[in-house]
Coordinates of C-alpha atoms in Angstrom, one line a residue:
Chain A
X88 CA 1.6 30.8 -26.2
X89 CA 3.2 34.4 -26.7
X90 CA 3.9 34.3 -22.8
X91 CA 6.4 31.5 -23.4
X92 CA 7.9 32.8 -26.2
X93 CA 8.7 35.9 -24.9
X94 CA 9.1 34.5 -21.3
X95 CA 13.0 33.3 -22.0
X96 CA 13.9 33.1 -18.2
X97 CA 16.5 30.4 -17.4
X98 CA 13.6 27.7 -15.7
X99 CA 12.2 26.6 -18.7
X100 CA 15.2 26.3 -20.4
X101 CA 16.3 24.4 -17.5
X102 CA 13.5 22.3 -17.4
X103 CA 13.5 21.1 -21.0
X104 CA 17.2 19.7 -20.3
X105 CA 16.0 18.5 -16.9
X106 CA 13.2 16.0 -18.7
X107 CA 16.0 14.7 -21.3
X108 CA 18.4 13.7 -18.8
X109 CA 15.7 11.9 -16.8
X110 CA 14.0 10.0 -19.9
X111 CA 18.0 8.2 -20.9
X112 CA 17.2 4.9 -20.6
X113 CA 20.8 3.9 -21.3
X114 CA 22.5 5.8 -18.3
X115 CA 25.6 4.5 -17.3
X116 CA 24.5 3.7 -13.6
X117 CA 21.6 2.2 -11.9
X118 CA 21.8 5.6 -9.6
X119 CA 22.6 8.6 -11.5
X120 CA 24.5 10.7 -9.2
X121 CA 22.8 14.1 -8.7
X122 CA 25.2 16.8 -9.1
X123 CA 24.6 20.3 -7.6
X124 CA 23.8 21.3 -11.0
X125 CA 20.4 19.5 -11.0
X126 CA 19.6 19.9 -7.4
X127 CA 19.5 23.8 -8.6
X128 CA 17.9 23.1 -11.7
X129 CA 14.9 21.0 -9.4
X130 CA 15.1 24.0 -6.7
X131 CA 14.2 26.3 -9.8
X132 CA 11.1 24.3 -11.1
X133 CA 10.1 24.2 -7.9
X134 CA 10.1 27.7 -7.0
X135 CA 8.6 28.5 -9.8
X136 CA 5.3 26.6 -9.2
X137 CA 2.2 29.2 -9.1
X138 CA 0.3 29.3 -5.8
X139 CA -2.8 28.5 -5.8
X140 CA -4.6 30.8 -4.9
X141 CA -2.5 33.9 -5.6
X142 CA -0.6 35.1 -9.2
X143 CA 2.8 34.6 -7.6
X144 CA 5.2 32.0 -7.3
X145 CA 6.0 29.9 -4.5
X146 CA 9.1 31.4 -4.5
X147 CA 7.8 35.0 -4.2
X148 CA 5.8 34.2 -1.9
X149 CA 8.8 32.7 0.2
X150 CA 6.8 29.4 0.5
X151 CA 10.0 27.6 -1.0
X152 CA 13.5 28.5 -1.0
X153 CA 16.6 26.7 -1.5
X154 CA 17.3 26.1 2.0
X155 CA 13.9 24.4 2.2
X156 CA 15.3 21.7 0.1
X157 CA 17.4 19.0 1.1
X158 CA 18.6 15.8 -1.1
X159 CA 20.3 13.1 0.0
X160 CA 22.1 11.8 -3.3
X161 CA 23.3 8.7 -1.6
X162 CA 20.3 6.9 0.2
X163 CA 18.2 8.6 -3.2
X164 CA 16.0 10.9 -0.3
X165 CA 14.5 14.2 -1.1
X166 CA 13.3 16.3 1.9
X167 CA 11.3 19.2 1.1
X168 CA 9.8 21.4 4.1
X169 CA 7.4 25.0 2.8
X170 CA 6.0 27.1 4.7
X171 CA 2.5 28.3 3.6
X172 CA 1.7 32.4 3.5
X173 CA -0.5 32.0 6.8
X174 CA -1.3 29.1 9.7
X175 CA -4.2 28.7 8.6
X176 CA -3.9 28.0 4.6
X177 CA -6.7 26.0 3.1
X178 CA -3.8 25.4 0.2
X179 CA -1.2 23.9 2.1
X180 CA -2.4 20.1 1.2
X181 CA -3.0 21.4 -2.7
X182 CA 0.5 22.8 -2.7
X183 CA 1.9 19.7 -1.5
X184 CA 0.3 18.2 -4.1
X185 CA 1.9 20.2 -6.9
X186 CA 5.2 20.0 -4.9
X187 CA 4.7 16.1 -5.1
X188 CA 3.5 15.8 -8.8
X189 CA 6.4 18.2 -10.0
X190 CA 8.8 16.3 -8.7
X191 CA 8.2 13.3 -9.4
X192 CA 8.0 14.6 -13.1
X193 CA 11.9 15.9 -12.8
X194 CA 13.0 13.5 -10.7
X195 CA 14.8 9.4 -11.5
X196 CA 11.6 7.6 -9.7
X197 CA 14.0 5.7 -7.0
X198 CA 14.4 8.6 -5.1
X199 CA 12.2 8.8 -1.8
X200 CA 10.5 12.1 -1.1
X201 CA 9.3 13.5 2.2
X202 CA 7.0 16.5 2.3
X203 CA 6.6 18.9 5.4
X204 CA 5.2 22.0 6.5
X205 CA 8.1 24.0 8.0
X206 CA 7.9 23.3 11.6
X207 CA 5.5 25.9 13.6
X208 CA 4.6 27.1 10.6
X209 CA 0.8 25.8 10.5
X210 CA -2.0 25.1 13.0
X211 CA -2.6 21.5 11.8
X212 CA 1.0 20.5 11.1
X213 CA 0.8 16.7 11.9
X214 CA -2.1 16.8 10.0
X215 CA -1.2 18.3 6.7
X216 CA 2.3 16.6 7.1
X217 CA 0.4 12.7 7.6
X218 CA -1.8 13.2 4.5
X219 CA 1.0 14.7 2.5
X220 CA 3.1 11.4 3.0
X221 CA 0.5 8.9 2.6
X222 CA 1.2 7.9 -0.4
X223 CA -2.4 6.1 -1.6
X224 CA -4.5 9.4 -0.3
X225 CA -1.9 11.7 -3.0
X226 CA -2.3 8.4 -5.3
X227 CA -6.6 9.0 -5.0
X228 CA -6.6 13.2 -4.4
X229 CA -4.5 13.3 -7.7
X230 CA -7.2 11.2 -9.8
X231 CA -10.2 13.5 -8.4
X232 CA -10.5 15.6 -11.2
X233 CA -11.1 18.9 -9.8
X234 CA -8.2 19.0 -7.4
X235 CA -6.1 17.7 -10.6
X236 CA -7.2 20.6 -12.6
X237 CA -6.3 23.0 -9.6
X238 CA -3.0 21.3 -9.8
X239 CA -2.3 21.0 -13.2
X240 CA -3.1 25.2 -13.4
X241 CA -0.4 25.5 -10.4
X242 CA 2.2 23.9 -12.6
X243 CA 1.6 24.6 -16.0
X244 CA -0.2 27.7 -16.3
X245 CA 3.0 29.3 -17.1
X246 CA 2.8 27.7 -19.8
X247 CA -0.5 28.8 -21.3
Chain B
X73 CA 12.8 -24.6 13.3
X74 CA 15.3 -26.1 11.0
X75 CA 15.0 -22.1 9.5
X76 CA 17.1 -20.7 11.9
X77 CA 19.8 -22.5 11.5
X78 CA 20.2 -23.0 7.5
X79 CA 21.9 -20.1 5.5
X80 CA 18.9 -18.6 3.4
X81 CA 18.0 -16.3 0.0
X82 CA 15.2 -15.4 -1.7
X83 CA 16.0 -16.4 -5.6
X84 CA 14.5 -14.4 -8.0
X85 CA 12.4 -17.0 -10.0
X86 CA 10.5 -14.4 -12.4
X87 CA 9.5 -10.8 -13.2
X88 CA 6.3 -10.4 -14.3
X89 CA 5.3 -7.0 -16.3
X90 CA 2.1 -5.9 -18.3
X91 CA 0.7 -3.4 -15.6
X92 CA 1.1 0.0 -17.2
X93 CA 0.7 1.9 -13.2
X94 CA 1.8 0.8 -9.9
X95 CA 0.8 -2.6 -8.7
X96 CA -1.3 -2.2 -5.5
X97 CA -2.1 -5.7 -4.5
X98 CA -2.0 -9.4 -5.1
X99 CA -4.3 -12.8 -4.2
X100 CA -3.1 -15.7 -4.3
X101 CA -5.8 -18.4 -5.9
X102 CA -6.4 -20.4 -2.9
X103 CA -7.7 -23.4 -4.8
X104 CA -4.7 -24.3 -7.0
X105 CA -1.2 -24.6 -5.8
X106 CA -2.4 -28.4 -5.1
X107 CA 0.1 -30.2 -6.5
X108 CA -1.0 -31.0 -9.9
X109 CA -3.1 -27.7 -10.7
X110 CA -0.9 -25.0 -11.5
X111 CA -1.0 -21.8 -9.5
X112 CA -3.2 -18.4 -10.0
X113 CA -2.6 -15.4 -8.8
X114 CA -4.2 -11.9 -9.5
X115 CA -3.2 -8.5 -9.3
X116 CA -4.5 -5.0 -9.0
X117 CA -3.0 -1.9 -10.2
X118 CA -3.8 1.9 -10.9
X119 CA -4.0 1.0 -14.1
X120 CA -7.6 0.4 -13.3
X121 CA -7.0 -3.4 -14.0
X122 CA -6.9 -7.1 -12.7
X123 CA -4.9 -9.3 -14.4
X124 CA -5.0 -13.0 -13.4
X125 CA -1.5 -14.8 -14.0
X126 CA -1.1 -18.5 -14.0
X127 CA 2.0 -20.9 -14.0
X128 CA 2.2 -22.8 -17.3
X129 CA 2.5 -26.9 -16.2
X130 CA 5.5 -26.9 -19.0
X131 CA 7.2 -23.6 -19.0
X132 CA 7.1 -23.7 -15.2
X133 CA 6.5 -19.9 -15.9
X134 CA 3.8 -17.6 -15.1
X135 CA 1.4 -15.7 -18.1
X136 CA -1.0 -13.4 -18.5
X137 CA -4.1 -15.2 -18.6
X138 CA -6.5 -12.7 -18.5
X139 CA -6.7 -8.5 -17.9
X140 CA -10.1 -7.8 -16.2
X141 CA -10.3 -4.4 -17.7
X142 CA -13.3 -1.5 -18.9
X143 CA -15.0 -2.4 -15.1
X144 CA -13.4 -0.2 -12.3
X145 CA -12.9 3.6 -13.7
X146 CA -10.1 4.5 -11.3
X147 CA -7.3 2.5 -9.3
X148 CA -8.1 -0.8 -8.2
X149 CA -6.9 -1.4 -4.7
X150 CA -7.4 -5.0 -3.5
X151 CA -8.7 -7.6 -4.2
X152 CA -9.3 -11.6 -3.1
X153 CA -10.3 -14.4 -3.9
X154 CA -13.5 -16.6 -2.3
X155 CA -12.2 -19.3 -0.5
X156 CA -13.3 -22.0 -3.5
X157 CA -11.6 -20.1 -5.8
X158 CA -14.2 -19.7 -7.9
X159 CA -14.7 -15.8 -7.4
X160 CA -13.1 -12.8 -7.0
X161 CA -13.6 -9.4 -5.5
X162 CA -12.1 -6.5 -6.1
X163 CA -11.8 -3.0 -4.4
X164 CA -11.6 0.0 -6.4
X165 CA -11.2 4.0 -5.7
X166 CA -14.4 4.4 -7.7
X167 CA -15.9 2.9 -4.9
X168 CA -17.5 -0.2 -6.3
X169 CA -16.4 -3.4 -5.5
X170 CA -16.9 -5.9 -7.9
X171 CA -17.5 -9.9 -8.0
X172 CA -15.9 -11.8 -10.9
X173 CA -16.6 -15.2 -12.0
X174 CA -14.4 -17.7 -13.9
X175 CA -16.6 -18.9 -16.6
X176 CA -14.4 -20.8 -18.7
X177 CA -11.5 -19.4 -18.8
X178 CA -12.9 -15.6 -19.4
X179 CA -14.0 -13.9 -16.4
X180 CA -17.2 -11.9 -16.1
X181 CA -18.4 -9.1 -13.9
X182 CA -21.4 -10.7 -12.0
X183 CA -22.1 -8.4 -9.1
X184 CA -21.0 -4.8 -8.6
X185 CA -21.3 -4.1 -5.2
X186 CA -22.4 0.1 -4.5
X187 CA -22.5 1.7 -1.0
X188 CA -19.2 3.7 0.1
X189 CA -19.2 7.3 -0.1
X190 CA -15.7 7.4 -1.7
X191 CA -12.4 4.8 -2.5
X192 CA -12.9 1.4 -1.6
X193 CA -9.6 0.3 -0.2
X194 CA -9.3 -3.8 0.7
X195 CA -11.8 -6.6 0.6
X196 CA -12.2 -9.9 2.3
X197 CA -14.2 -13.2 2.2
X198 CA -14.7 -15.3 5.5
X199 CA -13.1 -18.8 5.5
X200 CA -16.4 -20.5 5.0
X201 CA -17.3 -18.0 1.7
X202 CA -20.8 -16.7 3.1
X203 CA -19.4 -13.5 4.2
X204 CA -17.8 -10.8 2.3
X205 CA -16.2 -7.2 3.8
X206 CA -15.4 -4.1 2.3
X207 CA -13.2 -0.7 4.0
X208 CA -12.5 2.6 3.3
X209 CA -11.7 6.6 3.3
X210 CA -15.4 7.2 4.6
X211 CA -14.2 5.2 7.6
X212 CA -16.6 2.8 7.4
X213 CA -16.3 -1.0 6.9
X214 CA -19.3 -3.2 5.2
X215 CA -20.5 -6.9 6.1
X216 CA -21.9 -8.2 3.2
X217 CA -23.7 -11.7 2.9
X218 CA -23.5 -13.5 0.0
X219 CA -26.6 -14.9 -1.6
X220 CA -27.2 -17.2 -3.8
X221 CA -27.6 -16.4 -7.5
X222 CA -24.1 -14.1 -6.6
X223 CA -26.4 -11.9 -5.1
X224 CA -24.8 -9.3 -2.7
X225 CA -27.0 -7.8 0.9
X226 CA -25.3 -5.1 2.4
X227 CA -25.8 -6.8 6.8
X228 CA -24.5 -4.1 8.7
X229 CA -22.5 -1.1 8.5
X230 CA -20.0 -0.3 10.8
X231 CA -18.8 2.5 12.3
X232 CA -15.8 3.7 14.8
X233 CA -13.0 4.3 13.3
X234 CA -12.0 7.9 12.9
X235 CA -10.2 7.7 10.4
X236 CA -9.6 6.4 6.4
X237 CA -9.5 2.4 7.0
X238 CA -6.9 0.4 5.1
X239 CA -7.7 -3.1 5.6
X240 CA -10.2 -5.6 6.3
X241 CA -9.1 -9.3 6.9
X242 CA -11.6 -11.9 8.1
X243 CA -10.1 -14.4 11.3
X244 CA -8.4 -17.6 9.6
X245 CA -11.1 -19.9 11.5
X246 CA -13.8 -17.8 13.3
X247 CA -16.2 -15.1 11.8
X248 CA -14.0 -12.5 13.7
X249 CA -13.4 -9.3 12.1
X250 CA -9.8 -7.4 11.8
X251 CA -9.7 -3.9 10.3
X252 CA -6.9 -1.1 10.7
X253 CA -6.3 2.3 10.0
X254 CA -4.8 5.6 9.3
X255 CA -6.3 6.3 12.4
X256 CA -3.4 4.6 14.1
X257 CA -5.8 1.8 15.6
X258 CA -6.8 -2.3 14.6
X259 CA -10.3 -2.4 15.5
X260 CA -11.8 -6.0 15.9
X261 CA -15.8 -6.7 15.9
X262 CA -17.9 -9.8 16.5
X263 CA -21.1 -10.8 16.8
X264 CA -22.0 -12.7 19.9
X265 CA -25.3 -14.4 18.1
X266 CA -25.6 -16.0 14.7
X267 CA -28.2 -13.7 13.8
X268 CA -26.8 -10.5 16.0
X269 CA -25.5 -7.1 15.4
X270 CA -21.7 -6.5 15.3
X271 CA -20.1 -4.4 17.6
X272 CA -16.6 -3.3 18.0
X273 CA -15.6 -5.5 21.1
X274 CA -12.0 -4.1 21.1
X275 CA -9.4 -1.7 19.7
X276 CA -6.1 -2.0 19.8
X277 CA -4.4 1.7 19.9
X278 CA -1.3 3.1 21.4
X279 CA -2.7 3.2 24.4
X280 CA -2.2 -1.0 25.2
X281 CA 1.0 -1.0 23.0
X282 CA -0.4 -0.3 19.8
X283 CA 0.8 1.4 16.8
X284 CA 1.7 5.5 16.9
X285 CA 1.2 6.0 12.9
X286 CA -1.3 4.4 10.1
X287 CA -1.5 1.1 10.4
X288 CA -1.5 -0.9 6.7
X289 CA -2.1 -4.7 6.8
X290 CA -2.1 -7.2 9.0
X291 CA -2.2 -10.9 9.0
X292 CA -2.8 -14.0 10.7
X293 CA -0.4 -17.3 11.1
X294 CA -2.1 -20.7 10.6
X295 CA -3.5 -21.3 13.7
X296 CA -5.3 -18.3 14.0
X297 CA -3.8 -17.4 17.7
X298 CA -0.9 -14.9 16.8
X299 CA -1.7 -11.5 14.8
X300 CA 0.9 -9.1 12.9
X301 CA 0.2 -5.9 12.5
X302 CA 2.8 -3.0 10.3
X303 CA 2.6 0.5 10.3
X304 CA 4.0 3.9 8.8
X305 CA 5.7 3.8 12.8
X306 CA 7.9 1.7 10.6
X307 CA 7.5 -1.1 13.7
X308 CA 5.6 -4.7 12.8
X309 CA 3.9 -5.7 15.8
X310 CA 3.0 -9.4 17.2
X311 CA -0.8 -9.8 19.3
X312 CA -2.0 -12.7 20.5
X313 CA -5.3 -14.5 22.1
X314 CA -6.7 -17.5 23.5
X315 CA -8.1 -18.6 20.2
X316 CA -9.0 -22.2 21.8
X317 CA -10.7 -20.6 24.9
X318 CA -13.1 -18.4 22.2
X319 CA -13.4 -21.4 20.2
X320 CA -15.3 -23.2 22.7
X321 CA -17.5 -20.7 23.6
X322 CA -16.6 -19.1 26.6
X323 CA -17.3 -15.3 25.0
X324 CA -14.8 -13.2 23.5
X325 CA -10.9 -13.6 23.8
X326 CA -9.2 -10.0 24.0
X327 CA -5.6 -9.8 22.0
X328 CA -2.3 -8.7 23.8
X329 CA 0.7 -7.7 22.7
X330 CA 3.3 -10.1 22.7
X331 CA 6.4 -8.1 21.4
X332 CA 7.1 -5.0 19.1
X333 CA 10.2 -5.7 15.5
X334 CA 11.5 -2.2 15.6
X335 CA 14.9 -0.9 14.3
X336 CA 14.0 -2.9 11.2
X337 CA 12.5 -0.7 8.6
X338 CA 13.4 2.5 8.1
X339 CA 10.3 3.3 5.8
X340 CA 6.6 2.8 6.5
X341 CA 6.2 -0.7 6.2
X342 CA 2.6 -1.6 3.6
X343 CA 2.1 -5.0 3.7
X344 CA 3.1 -8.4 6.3
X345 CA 2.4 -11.7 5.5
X346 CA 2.8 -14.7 7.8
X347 CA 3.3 -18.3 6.0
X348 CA 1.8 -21.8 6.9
X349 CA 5.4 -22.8 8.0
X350 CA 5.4 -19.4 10.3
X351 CA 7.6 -17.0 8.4
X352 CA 6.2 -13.6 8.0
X353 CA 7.1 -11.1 5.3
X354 CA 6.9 -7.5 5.2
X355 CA 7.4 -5.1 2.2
X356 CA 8.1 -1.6 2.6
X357 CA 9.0 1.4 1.2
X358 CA 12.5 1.0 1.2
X359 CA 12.0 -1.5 -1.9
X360 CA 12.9 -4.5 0.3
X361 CA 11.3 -7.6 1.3
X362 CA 12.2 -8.6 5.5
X363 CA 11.3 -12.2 6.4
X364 CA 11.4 -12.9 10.4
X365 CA 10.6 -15.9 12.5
X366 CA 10.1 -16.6 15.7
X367 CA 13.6 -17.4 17.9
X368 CA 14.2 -20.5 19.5
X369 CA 14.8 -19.3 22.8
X370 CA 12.0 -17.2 24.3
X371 CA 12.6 -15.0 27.0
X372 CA 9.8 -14.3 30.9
X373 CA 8.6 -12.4 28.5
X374 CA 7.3 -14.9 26.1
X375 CA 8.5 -16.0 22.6
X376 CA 10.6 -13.2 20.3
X377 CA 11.1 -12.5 16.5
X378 CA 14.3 -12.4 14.3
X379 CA 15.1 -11.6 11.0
X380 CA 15.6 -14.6 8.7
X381 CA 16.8 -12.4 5.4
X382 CA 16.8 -9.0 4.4
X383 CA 16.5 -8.7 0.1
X384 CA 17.1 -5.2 -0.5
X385 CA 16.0 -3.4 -3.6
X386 CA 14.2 -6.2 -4.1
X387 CA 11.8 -4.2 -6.5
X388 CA 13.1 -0.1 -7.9
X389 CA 10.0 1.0 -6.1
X390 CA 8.2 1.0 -3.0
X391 CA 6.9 -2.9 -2.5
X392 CA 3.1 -2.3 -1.6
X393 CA 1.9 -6.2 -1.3
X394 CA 4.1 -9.5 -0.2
X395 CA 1.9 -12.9 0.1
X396 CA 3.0 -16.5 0.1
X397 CA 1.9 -19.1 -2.3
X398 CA -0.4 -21.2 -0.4
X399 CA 1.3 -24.2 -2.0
X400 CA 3.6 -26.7 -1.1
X401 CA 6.6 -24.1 -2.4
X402 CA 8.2 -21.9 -0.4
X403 CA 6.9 -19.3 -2.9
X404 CA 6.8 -15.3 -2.2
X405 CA 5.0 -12.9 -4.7
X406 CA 5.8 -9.3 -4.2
X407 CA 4.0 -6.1 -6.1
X408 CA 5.4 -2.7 -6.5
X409 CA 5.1 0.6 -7.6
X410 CA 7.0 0.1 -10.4
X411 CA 4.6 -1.5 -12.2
X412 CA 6.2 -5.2 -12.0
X413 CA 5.3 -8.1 -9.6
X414 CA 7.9 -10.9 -8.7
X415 CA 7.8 -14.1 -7.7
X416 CA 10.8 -15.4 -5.6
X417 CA 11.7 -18.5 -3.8
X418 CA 13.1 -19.4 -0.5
X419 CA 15.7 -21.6 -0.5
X420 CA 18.5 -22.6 1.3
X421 CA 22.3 -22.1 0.1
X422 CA 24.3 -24.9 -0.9

């Protein structure tokens, strides 16, 4: 608790207005625009998510960056491509996971999201990237409690 | 095919909601939809409920009847009806599948049927109701026979697929078995004797035209002799067979590829569904239902497809299910992930 009081960085200030905007069920359009704005706020969130197996961010750890982040505001398509610490990471399907259950916490749920290891980055690419995009294996992974609870420390044990 | 020719839309009739998760699947009751008994349908959703939802005879609108609910403990995937009506299975991630009957009006949990290693992903009953199959992530698909006293017996396990398996569908007419999966292939088995082992007697991969990516449903039309298949390749794919030459006897008829619907879908593609009159849906993840048929003029190369009507964002969310009402109506029912099912008709423009 003391950690997030004293911890006054910019993200989870960012985050809080992130969830409000997200929750308006009134907004003008059917498709809210994304402005750069929130694509920065996202890219924050995001690089802030712990790794799993190490006390860092993703960030630090130059697994994400804002390069690796594309959206595509019109067709509502995220693309996000990380590149885990070594070819042969364990963690790269758990930190898809956390990249998948973070955003669709932040973002409107139209929008489409793609997740890829960064090409040549690991030994079972087509692999890791199939599962991450298969949609019912995240839907069953995420309700396996032990690989939720791995998650859930990923993303909120900043918080703690 | 009069189709082709009229100018066509798919009208919104209703929106159904309750379902507090994504909807995964629907059944259509296959008894009702005569025309003087209204029409059933059930649904499945990661809400770890069924709900059953019938059309009121004065309304004209569909309700709630029933939530089958405090059963499955995780997602429930699938699920279909026997082919009296009269029962319904259901496939759930807790790896159970389990047989409901309609005992006036409320449904009960007779059977619960145990075996997979891990998520239970589609069901299926035979035409003729004495067999029941089950798929799933431990790659395995069950043959179950079903007893009387809605007993269960687990016949035969089988194994071959290398991958997750999405779907299971029984042949229309013949005790033929269709599964496919993320392993890219459709795998069909038979068993040559009555009382004989099944065996996988082919599998069509992308080596004889097959699909390069998972491969989610796949459906029959009404005569049992074409096959579509769709796939995360974002292509829907036609087979056929010599359906008579199998039916009278003369061994196994293999399945060819008759054409490839690509350029269609830019978004893996979950579920097709092909209708009595020969129109086949798909639902993908681009939240839009695609309706083809087949052309009038066929090429050396045999017959080809067209699109009929595109609805786009037909639902907010991916569409994970499309099936037709087996009624007289040209009536679609489509579920989604966001939560809400529809029901649409096909009708012509004035």
């Amino acid at each position: 608790m003391t950690l997030g009081l004293i911890n006054a960085n910019p993200v989870v200030h960012a985050k809080k207005e992130r969830v409000a905007r997200t929750e308006d069920p009134h907004g003008d359009d059917a498709v809210d625009p994304l402005e750069i704005y929130d694509i920065l706020l996202l890219i924050l969130i995001l690089l802030d998510i712990r790794d799993p197996e190490h006390p860092y961010s993703l960030e630090q750890l130059s697994v994400l960056s804002e390069e690796s982040i594309t959206v595509d505001e019109k067709l509502g398509r995220i693309l996000i491509t990380f590149t885990p610490t070594i070819q042969h990471c364990s963690m790269a399907t758990v930190i898809g996971l956390c990249l998948r259950v973070k955003l669709k916490e932040c973002f409107p749920p139209h929008f489409k999201v793609d997740i890829k290891v960064a090409p040549g980055s690991h030994a079972d690419e087509e692999s890791v990237n199939k599962l991450l995009n298969d949609k019912e294996r995240v839907a069953a992974a995420l309700e396996n409690p032990n690989l939720r609870q791995l998650v859930d420390e990923c993303l909120y044990s900043n918080e703690l | 095919m009069e189709l082709l020719d009229a100018n066509l839309e798919l009208k919104e009739i209703q929106k159904l909601q309750g379902h507090t998760d994504r909807v995964w699947s629907l059944a259509w009751n296959p008894a009702t939809s005569a025309a003087d008994v209204p029409s059933v349908f059930a649904s499945c959703s990661g809400d770890k409920t069924v709900r059953i939802w019938e059309q009121s005879p004065s309304t004209r609108s569909w309700d709630c009847k029933a939530v089958l609910e405090e059963t499955h403990t995780r997602t429930v995937r699938s699920c279909a009806w026997s082919p009296s009506g009269k029962l319904l299975a259901t496939a759930s991630f807790d790896a159970t599948t389990a047989i409901w009957e309609n005992v006036g009006g409320d449904f009960e949990c007779v059977s619960t049927l145990e075996g997979h290693e891990n998520e239970v992903k589609s069901v299926s009953w035979n035409a003729s109701g004495s067999l029941l199959v089950t798929c799933g992530r431990d790659k395995t698909v069950w043959i179950w026979e079903v007893m009387p006293g809605n007993e269960f017996e687990c016949i035969q396990v089988l194994q071959g697929h290398t991958q997750d398996v999405k779907m299971v569908r029984w042949h229309p007419t013949m005790d033929i078995l269709f599964s496919c999966s993320y392993d890219n292939t459709i795998k069909v088995w038979w068993s040559e004797d009555d009382d004989g082992d099944w065996s996988c007697v082919q599998t069509l991969g992308e080596s004889n035209h097959g699909h390069s990516s998972t491969v989610w449903s796949l459906d029959f039309n009404a005569k049992g002799d074409k096959l579509v298949t769709c796939s995360d390749d974002l292509t829907l794919k036609i087979w056929e067979a010599d359906i008579p030459r199998m039916q009278s006897g003369d061994g196994y008829a293999p399945w060819n590829h008759l054409c490839t619907l690509s350029g269609y879908h830019d978004r893996t593609i979950f579920s097709v569904h092909w209708s009595r009159e020969g129109i086949i849906a798909s639902g993908a993840a681009d939240d839009a239902v695609r309706l083809f048929a087949q052309s009038k003029d066929g090429s050396m190369n045999g017959p080809s497809y067209q699109l009929l009507l595109k609805k786009e964002k037909a639902h907010d969310m991916d569409i994970n299910s499309v099936q037709w009402c087996p009624g007289e109506k040209r009536l679609l029912a489509s579920a989604s992930d966001d939560g809400t099912i529809k029901v649409w008709e096909l009708a012509t423009l004035s």
